Coordinates of C-alpha atoms and ligand atoms in Angstrom, one line a residue:
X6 CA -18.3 -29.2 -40.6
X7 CA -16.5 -28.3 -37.4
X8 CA -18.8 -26.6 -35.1
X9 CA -17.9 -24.0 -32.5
X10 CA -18.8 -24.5 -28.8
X11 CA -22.9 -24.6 -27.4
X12 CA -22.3 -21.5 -25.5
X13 CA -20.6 -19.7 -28.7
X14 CA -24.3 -19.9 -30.1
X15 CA -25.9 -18.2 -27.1
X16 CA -22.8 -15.2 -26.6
X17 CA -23.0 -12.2 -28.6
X18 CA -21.4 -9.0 -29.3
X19 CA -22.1 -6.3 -27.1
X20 CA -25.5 -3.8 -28.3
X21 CA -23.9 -0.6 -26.7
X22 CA -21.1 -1.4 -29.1
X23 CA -23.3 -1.5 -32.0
X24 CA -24.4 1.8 -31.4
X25 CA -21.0 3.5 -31.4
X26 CA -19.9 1.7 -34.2
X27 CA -23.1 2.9 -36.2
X28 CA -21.8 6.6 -35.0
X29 CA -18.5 6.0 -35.8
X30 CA -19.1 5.2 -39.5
X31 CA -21.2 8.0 -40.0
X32 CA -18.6 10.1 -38.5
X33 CA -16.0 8.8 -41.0
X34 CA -18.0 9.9 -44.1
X35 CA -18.5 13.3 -43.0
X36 CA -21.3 13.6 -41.0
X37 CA -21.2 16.1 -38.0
X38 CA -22.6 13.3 -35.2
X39 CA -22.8 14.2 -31.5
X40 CA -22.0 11.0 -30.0
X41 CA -24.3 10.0 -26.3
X42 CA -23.8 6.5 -26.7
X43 CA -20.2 4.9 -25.4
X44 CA -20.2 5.0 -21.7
X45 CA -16.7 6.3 -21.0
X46 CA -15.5 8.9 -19.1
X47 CA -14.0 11.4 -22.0
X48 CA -11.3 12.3 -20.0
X49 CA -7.3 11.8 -19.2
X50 CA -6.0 10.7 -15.8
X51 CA -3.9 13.1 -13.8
X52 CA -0.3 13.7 -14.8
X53 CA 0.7 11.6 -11.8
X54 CA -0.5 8.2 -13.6
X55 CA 1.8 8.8 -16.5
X56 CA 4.8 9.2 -14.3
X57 CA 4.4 6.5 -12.5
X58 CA 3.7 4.5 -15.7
X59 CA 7.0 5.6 -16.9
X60 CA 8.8 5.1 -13.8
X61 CA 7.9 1.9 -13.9
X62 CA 9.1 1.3 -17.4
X63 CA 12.5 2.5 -16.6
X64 CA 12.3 -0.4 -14.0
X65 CA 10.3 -3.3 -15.4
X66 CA 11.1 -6.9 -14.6
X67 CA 9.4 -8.1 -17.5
X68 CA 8.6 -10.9 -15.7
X69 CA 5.1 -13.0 -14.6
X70 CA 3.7 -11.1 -11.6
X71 CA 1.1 -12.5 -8.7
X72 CA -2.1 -13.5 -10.0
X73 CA -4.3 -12.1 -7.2
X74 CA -2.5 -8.5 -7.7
X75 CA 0.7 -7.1 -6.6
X76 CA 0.9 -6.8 -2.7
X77 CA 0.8 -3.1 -3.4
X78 CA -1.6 -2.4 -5.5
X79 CA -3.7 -4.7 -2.8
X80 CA -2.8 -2.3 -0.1
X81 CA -3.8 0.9 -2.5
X82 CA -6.9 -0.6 -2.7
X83 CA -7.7 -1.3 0.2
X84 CA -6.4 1.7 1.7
X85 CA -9.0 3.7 -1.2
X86 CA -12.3 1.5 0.1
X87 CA -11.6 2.5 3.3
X88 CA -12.4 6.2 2.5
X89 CA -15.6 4.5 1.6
X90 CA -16.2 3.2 4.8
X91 CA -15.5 -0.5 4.0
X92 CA -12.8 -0.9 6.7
X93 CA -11.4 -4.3 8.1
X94 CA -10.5 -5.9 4.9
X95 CA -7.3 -7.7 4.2
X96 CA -5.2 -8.8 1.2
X97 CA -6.8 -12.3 1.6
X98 CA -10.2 -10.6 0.5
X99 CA -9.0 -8.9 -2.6
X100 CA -8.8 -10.2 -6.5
X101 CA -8.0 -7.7 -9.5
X102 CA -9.0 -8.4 -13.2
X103 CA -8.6 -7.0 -16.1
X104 CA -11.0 -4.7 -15.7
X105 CA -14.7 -4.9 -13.5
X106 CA -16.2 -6.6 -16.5
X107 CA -13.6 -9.2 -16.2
X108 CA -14.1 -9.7 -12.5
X109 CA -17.8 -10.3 -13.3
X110 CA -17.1 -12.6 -15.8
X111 CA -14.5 -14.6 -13.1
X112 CA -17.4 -14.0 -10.5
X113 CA -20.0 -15.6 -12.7
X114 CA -17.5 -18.7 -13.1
X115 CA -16.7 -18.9 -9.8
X116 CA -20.3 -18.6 -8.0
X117 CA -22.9 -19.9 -11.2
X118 CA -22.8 -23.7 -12.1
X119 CA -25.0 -24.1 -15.3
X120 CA -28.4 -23.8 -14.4
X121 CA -27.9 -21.6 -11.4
X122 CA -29.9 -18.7 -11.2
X123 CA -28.8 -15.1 -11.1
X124 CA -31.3 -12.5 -10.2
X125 CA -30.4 -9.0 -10.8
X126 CA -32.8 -5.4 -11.5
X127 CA -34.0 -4.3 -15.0
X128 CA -33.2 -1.9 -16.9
X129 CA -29.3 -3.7 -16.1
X130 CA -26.0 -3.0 -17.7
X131 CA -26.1 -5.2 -20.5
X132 CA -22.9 -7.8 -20.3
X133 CA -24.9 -9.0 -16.8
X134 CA -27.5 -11.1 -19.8
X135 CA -24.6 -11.7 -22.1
X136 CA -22.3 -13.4 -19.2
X137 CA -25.2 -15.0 -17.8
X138 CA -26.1 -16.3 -21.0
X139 CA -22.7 -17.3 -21.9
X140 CA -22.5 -19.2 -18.5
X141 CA -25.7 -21.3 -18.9
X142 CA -27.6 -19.7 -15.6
X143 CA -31.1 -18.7 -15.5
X144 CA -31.8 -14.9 -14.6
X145 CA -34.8 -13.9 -12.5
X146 CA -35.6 -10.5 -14.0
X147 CA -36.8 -8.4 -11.4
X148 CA -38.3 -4.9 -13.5
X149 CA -38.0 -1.1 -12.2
X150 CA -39.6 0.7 -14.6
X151 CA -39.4 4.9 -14.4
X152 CA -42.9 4.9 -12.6
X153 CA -40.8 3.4 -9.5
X154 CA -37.4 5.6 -10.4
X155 CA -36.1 2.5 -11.8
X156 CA -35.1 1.1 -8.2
X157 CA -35.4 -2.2 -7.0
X158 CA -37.9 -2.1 -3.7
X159 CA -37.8 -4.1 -0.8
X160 CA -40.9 -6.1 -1.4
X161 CA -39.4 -6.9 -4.7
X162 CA -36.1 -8.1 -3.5
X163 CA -38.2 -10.6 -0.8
X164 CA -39.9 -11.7 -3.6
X165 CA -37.3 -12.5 -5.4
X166 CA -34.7 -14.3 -2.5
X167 CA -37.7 -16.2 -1.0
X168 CA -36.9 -18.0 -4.8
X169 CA -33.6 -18.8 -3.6
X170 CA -31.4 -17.6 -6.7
X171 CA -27.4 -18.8 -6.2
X172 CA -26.7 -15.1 -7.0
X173 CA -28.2 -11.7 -6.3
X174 CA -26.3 -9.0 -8.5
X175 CA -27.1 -4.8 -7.5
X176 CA -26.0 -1.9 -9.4
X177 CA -25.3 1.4 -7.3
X178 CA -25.2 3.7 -8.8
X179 CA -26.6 2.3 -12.1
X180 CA -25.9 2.0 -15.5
X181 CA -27.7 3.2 -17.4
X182 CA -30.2 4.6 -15.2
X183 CA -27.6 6.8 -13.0
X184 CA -30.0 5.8 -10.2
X185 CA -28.7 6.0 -6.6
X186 CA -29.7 4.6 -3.8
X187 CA -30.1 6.8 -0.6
X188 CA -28.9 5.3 2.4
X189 CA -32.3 4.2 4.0
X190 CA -33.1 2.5 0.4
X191 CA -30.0 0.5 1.1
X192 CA -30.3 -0.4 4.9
X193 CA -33.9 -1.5 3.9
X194 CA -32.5 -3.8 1.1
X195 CA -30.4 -5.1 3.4
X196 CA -32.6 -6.1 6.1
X197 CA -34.0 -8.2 3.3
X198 CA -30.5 -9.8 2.0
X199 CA -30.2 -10.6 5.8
X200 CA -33.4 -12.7 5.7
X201 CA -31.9 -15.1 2.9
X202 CA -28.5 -16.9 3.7
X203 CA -28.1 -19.1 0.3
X204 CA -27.6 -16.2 -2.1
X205 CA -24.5 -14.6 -2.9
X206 CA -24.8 -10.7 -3.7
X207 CA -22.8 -9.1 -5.7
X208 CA -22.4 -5.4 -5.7
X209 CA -21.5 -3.7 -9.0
X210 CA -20.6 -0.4 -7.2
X211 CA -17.3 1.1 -10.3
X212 CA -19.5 4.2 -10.1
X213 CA -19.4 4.5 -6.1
X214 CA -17.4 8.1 -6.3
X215 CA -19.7 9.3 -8.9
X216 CA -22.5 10.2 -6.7
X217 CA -24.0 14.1 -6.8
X218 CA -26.1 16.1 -4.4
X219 CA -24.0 14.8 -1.3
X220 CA -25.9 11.9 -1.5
X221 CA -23.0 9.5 -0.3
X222 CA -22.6 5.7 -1.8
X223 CA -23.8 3.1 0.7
X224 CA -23.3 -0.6 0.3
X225 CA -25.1 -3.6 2.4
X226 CA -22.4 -4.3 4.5
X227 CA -22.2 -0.5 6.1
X228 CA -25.7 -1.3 7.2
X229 CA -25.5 -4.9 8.0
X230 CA -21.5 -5.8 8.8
X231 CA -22.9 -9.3 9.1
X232 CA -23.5 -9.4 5.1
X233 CA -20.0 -9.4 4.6
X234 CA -19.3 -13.1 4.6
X235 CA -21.4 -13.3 1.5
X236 CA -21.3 -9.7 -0.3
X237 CA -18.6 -9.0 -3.1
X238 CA -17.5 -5.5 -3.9
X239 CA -16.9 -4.9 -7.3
X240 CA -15.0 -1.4 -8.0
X241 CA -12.7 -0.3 -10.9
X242 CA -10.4 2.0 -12.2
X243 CA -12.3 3.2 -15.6
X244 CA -14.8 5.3 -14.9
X245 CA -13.6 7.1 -11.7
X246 CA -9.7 7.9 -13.4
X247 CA -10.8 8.2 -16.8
X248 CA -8.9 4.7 -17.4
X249 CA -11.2 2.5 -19.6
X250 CA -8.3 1.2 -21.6
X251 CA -5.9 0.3 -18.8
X252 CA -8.1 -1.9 -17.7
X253 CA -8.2 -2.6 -13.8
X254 CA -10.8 -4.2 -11.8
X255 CA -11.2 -5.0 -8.0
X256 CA -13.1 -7.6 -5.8
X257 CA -13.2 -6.9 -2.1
X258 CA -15.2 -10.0 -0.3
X259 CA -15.4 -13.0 1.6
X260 CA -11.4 -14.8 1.3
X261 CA -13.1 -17.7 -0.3
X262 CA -14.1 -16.3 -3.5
X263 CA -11.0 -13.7 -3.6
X264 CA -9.5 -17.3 -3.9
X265 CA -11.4 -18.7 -6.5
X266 CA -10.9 -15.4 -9.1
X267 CA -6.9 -15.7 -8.2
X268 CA -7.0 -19.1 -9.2
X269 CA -9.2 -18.5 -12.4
X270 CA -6.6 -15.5 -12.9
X271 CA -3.7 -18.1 -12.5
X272 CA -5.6 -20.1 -15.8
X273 CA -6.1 -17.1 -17.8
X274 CA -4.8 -13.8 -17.4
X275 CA -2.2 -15.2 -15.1
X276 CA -1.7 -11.3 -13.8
X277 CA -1.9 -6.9 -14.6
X278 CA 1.0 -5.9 -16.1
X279 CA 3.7 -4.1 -14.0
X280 CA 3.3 -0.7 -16.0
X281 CA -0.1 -0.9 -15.5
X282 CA -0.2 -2.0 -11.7
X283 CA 2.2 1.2 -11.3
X284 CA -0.4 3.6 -12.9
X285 CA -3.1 1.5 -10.5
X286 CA -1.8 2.8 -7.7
X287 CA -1.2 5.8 -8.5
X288 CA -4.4 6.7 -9.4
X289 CA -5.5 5.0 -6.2
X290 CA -3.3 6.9 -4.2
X291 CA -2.8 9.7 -5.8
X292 CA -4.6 13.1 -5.8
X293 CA -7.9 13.1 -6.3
X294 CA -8.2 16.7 -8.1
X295 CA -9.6 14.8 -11.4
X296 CA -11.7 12.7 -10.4
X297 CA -13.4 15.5 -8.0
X298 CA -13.5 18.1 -10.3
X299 CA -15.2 15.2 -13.4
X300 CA -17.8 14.9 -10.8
X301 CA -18.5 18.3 -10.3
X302 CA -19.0 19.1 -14.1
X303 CA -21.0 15.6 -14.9
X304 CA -23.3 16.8 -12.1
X305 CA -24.1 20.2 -14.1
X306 CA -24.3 18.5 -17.1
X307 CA -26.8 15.8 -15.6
X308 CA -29.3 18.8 -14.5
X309 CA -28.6 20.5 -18.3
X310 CA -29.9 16.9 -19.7
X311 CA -32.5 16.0 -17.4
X312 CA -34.1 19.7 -17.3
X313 CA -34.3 19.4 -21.4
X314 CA -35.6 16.2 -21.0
X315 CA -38.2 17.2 -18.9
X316 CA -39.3 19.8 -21.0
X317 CA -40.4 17.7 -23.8
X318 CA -44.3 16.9 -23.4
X319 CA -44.5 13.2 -22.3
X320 CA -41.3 12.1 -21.6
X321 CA -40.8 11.0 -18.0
X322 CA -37.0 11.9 -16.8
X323 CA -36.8 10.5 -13.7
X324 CA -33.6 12.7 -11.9
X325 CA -30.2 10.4 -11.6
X326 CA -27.8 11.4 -8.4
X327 CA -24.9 9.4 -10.3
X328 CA -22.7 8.1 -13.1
X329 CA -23.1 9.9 -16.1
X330 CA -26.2 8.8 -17.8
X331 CA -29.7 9.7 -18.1
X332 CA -32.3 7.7 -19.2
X333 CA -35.7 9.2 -20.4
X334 CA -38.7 7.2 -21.0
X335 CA -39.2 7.9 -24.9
X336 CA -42.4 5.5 -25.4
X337 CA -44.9 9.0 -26.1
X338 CA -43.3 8.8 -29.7
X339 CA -44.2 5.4 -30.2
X340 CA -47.1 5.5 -32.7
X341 CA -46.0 8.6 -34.2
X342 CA -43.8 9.4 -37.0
X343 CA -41.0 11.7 -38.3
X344 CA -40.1 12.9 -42.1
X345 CA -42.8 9.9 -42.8
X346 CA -40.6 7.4 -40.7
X347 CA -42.8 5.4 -38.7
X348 CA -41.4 5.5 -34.5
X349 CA -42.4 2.5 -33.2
X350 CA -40.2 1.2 -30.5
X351 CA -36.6 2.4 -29.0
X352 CA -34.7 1.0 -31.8
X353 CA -36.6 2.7 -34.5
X354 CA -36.2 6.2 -32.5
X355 CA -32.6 5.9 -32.1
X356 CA -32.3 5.0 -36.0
X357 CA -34.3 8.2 -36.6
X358 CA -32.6 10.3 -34.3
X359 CA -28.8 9.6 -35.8
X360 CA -30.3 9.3 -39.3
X361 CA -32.0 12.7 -39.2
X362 CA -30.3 15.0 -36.4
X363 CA -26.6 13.3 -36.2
X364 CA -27.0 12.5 -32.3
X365 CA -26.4 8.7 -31.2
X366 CA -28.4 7.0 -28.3
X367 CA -28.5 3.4 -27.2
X368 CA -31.9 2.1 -27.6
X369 CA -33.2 1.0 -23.8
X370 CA -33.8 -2.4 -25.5
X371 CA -30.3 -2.9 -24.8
X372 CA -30.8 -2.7 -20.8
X373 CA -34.0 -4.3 -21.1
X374 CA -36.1 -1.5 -21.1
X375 CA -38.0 -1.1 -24.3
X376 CA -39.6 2.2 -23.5
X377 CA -36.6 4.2 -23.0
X378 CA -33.2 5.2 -24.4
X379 CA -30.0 6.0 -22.8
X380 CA -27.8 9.1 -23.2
X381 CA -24.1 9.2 -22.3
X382 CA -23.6 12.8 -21.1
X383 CA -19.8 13.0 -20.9
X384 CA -19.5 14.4 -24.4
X385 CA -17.2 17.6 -24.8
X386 CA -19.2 20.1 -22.5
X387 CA -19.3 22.6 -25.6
X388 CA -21.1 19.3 -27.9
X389 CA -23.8 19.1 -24.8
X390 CA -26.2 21.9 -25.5
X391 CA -26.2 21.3 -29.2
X392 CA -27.1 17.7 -29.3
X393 CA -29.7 18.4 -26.6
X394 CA -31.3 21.3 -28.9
X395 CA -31.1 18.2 -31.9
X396 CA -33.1 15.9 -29.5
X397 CA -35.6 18.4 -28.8
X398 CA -36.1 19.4 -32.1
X399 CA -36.3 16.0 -33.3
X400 CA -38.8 15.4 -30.6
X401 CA -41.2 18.8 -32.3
X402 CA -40.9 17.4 -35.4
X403 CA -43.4 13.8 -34.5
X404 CA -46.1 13.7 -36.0
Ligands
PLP10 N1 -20.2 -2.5 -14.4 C1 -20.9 -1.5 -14.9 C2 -22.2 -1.2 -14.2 C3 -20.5 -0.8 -16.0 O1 -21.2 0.2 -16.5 C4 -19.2 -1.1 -16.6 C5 -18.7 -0.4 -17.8 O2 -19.4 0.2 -18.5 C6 -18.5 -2.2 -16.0 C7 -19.0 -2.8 -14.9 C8 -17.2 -2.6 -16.6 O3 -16.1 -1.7 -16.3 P1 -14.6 -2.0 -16.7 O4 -14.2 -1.0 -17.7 O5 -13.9 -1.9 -15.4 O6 -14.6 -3.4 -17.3

């Protein structure tokens, strides 16, 4: 029998996925589910984007366009990191993708030879283990479990580069944690990335204008400029715009690698649409009014989900300052049961929970982090509260 490829028997379809499809079905046979699972954004991009979109339509060339990203879309996001502080960067230094998970994936071709190893925090967003899997590297686990605010410290990260991995790979702020790091958290990681010169770092930052209490996103290289030869911004359009589906990702980083994703680009994706490139920078460019006020409302609904989290006797809710998730440590119902169901581990808590009560959770097994779950707060604001009273009630009902 023909067989399929080594790597096809080590890839598999994404967990989060599973979830929402789970949900989905429910849904369709009539079930009143609240949905915390999918991690989008729930919400349109301003008018602006479609007019550009159709402007550009009325214009299109229809033909094969640059395989690094159009010159302009380049400049719009540059121009947009800059507001971030990360200044001094030129085309030359910039790749898109379809999409940041796309850019990972080209990243993890570009920098991994089979057998590398990748070393990145858990709980971690889950495609990290599924690319690095499908790539043949060896991950170095390094666990930040809620008794440390699931955040990777210093000592840790020494630990770890004094190993040597080919690539380091930070999440900030983090799915599925909607950790932050503050910006002394950040210059102390970086005085250890500056101790080890054979690792590249990656920084999975899409989430970097989601950030509540005025805490400010900081990356390595505003601490240490010197990092920049070897640190890759990742950014994308999805969850800041509300553009999942148009699928737009960024690199900014050393020319070298900007070089090696516009050559992978030029083998598979060969480039981003026009129509698509014209909503890009629009959204870029544009006014910022959506994304501002989104960040406003997921930071009430972040205190709405951590408070009721908190009020359930022994779960431990450390606070996120970004994103929108939350990620309780659920393991106090371990050991218990509910309607006679026994609860023993994330998986059979999240079965429970959208068996019983209708609400749907992705099981912290998922991230790597048996003990907890994740919820996805960017439901419609009016579905929040009652899904929260389902959890809670669910939660009074262990036995
Ligand atoms: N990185 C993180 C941490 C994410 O949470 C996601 C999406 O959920 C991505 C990357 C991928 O985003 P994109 O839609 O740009 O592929």
């Amino acid at each position: 029998m023909l067989q399929l490829a080594r790597r096809m028997g080590r890839a598999k379809p994404s967990a989060i996925m599973a979830v929402a499809e789970k949900a989905k079905a429910l849904k369709a046979s009539g079930r009143d589910i609240i949905s915390f699972s999918i991690g989008v954004p729930n919400f349109l991009p301003g008018d602006h984007v479609y007019a550009a979109a159709r402007e550009a339509l009325g214009k299109d060339s229809g033909q094969y366009g640059s395989n690094r990203g159009s010159d302009s879309l380049l400049d719009a996001f540059l121009n947009h990191i800059e507001a971030i502080g990360l200044s001094g960067y030129t085309r030359a230094n910039c790749a898109t993708g379809i999409g940041a998970k796309h850019v990972l994936y080209n990243l993890a071709e570009a920098l991994l030879d089979e057998g590398d190893t990748i070393a990145y925090a858990v709980p971690y967003w889950t495609t990290y283990a599924d690319i690095a899997d499908i790539c043949n590297a060896k991950v170095l686990e390094l666990p930040c479990p809620a008794s440390q605010n699931y955040k990777l410290t210093p000592a840790q990260l020494d630990a770890a580069l004094a190993t040597k991995p080919k690539v380091f790979l930070f999440n900030n702020p983090n799915n599925p944690t909607g950790m932050v790091y503050t910006r002394d958290e950040i210059a102390a990681l970086a005085d250890v990335v500056a101790k080890y010169p054979d690792t590249w770092i990656i920084t999975d930052d899409i989430y970097n204008r989601m950030v509540f209490d005025g805490l400010g996103y900081h990356n390595f290289v505003h601490c240490r400029p010197e990092l920049r030869d070897r640190v890759i911004f990742v950014d994308s359009l999805s969850k800041t715009y509300g553009m999942p589906g148009w699928r737009v990702g960024f690199i900014a980083g050393p020319e070298s690698v900007a070089k090696a994703l516009t050559t992978l680009n030029s083998n598979h994706i060969t480039n981003i649409p026009e129509v698509v490139t014209a909503a890009a920078i629009a959204a870029l460019s544009g006014p910022q009014d959506v994304p501002t006020a989104k960040n406003a409302e997921f930071q009430g609904k972040r205190d709405l989900v951590v408070a009721t989290m908190n009020a359930i006797p022994g779960v431990i809710c450390p606070t996120p300052q970004g994103a929108f998730y939350v990620f309780p440590d659920i393991s106090c119902a371990y050991g218990k049961s509910h309607n006679g169901v026994a609860i023993n581990s994330d998986v059979d808590l999240c079965n429970a929970l959208l068996e019983t009560k209708g609400v749907a959770c992705v099981p912290g097994s998922a991230f790597g982090e048996p003990r907890a779950l994740r919820i996805s707060y960017t439901c419609p604001t009016a579905q929040l509260p009652e899904g929260l009273r389902r959890f809670q009630e669910f939660f009074a009902e262990l036995s």
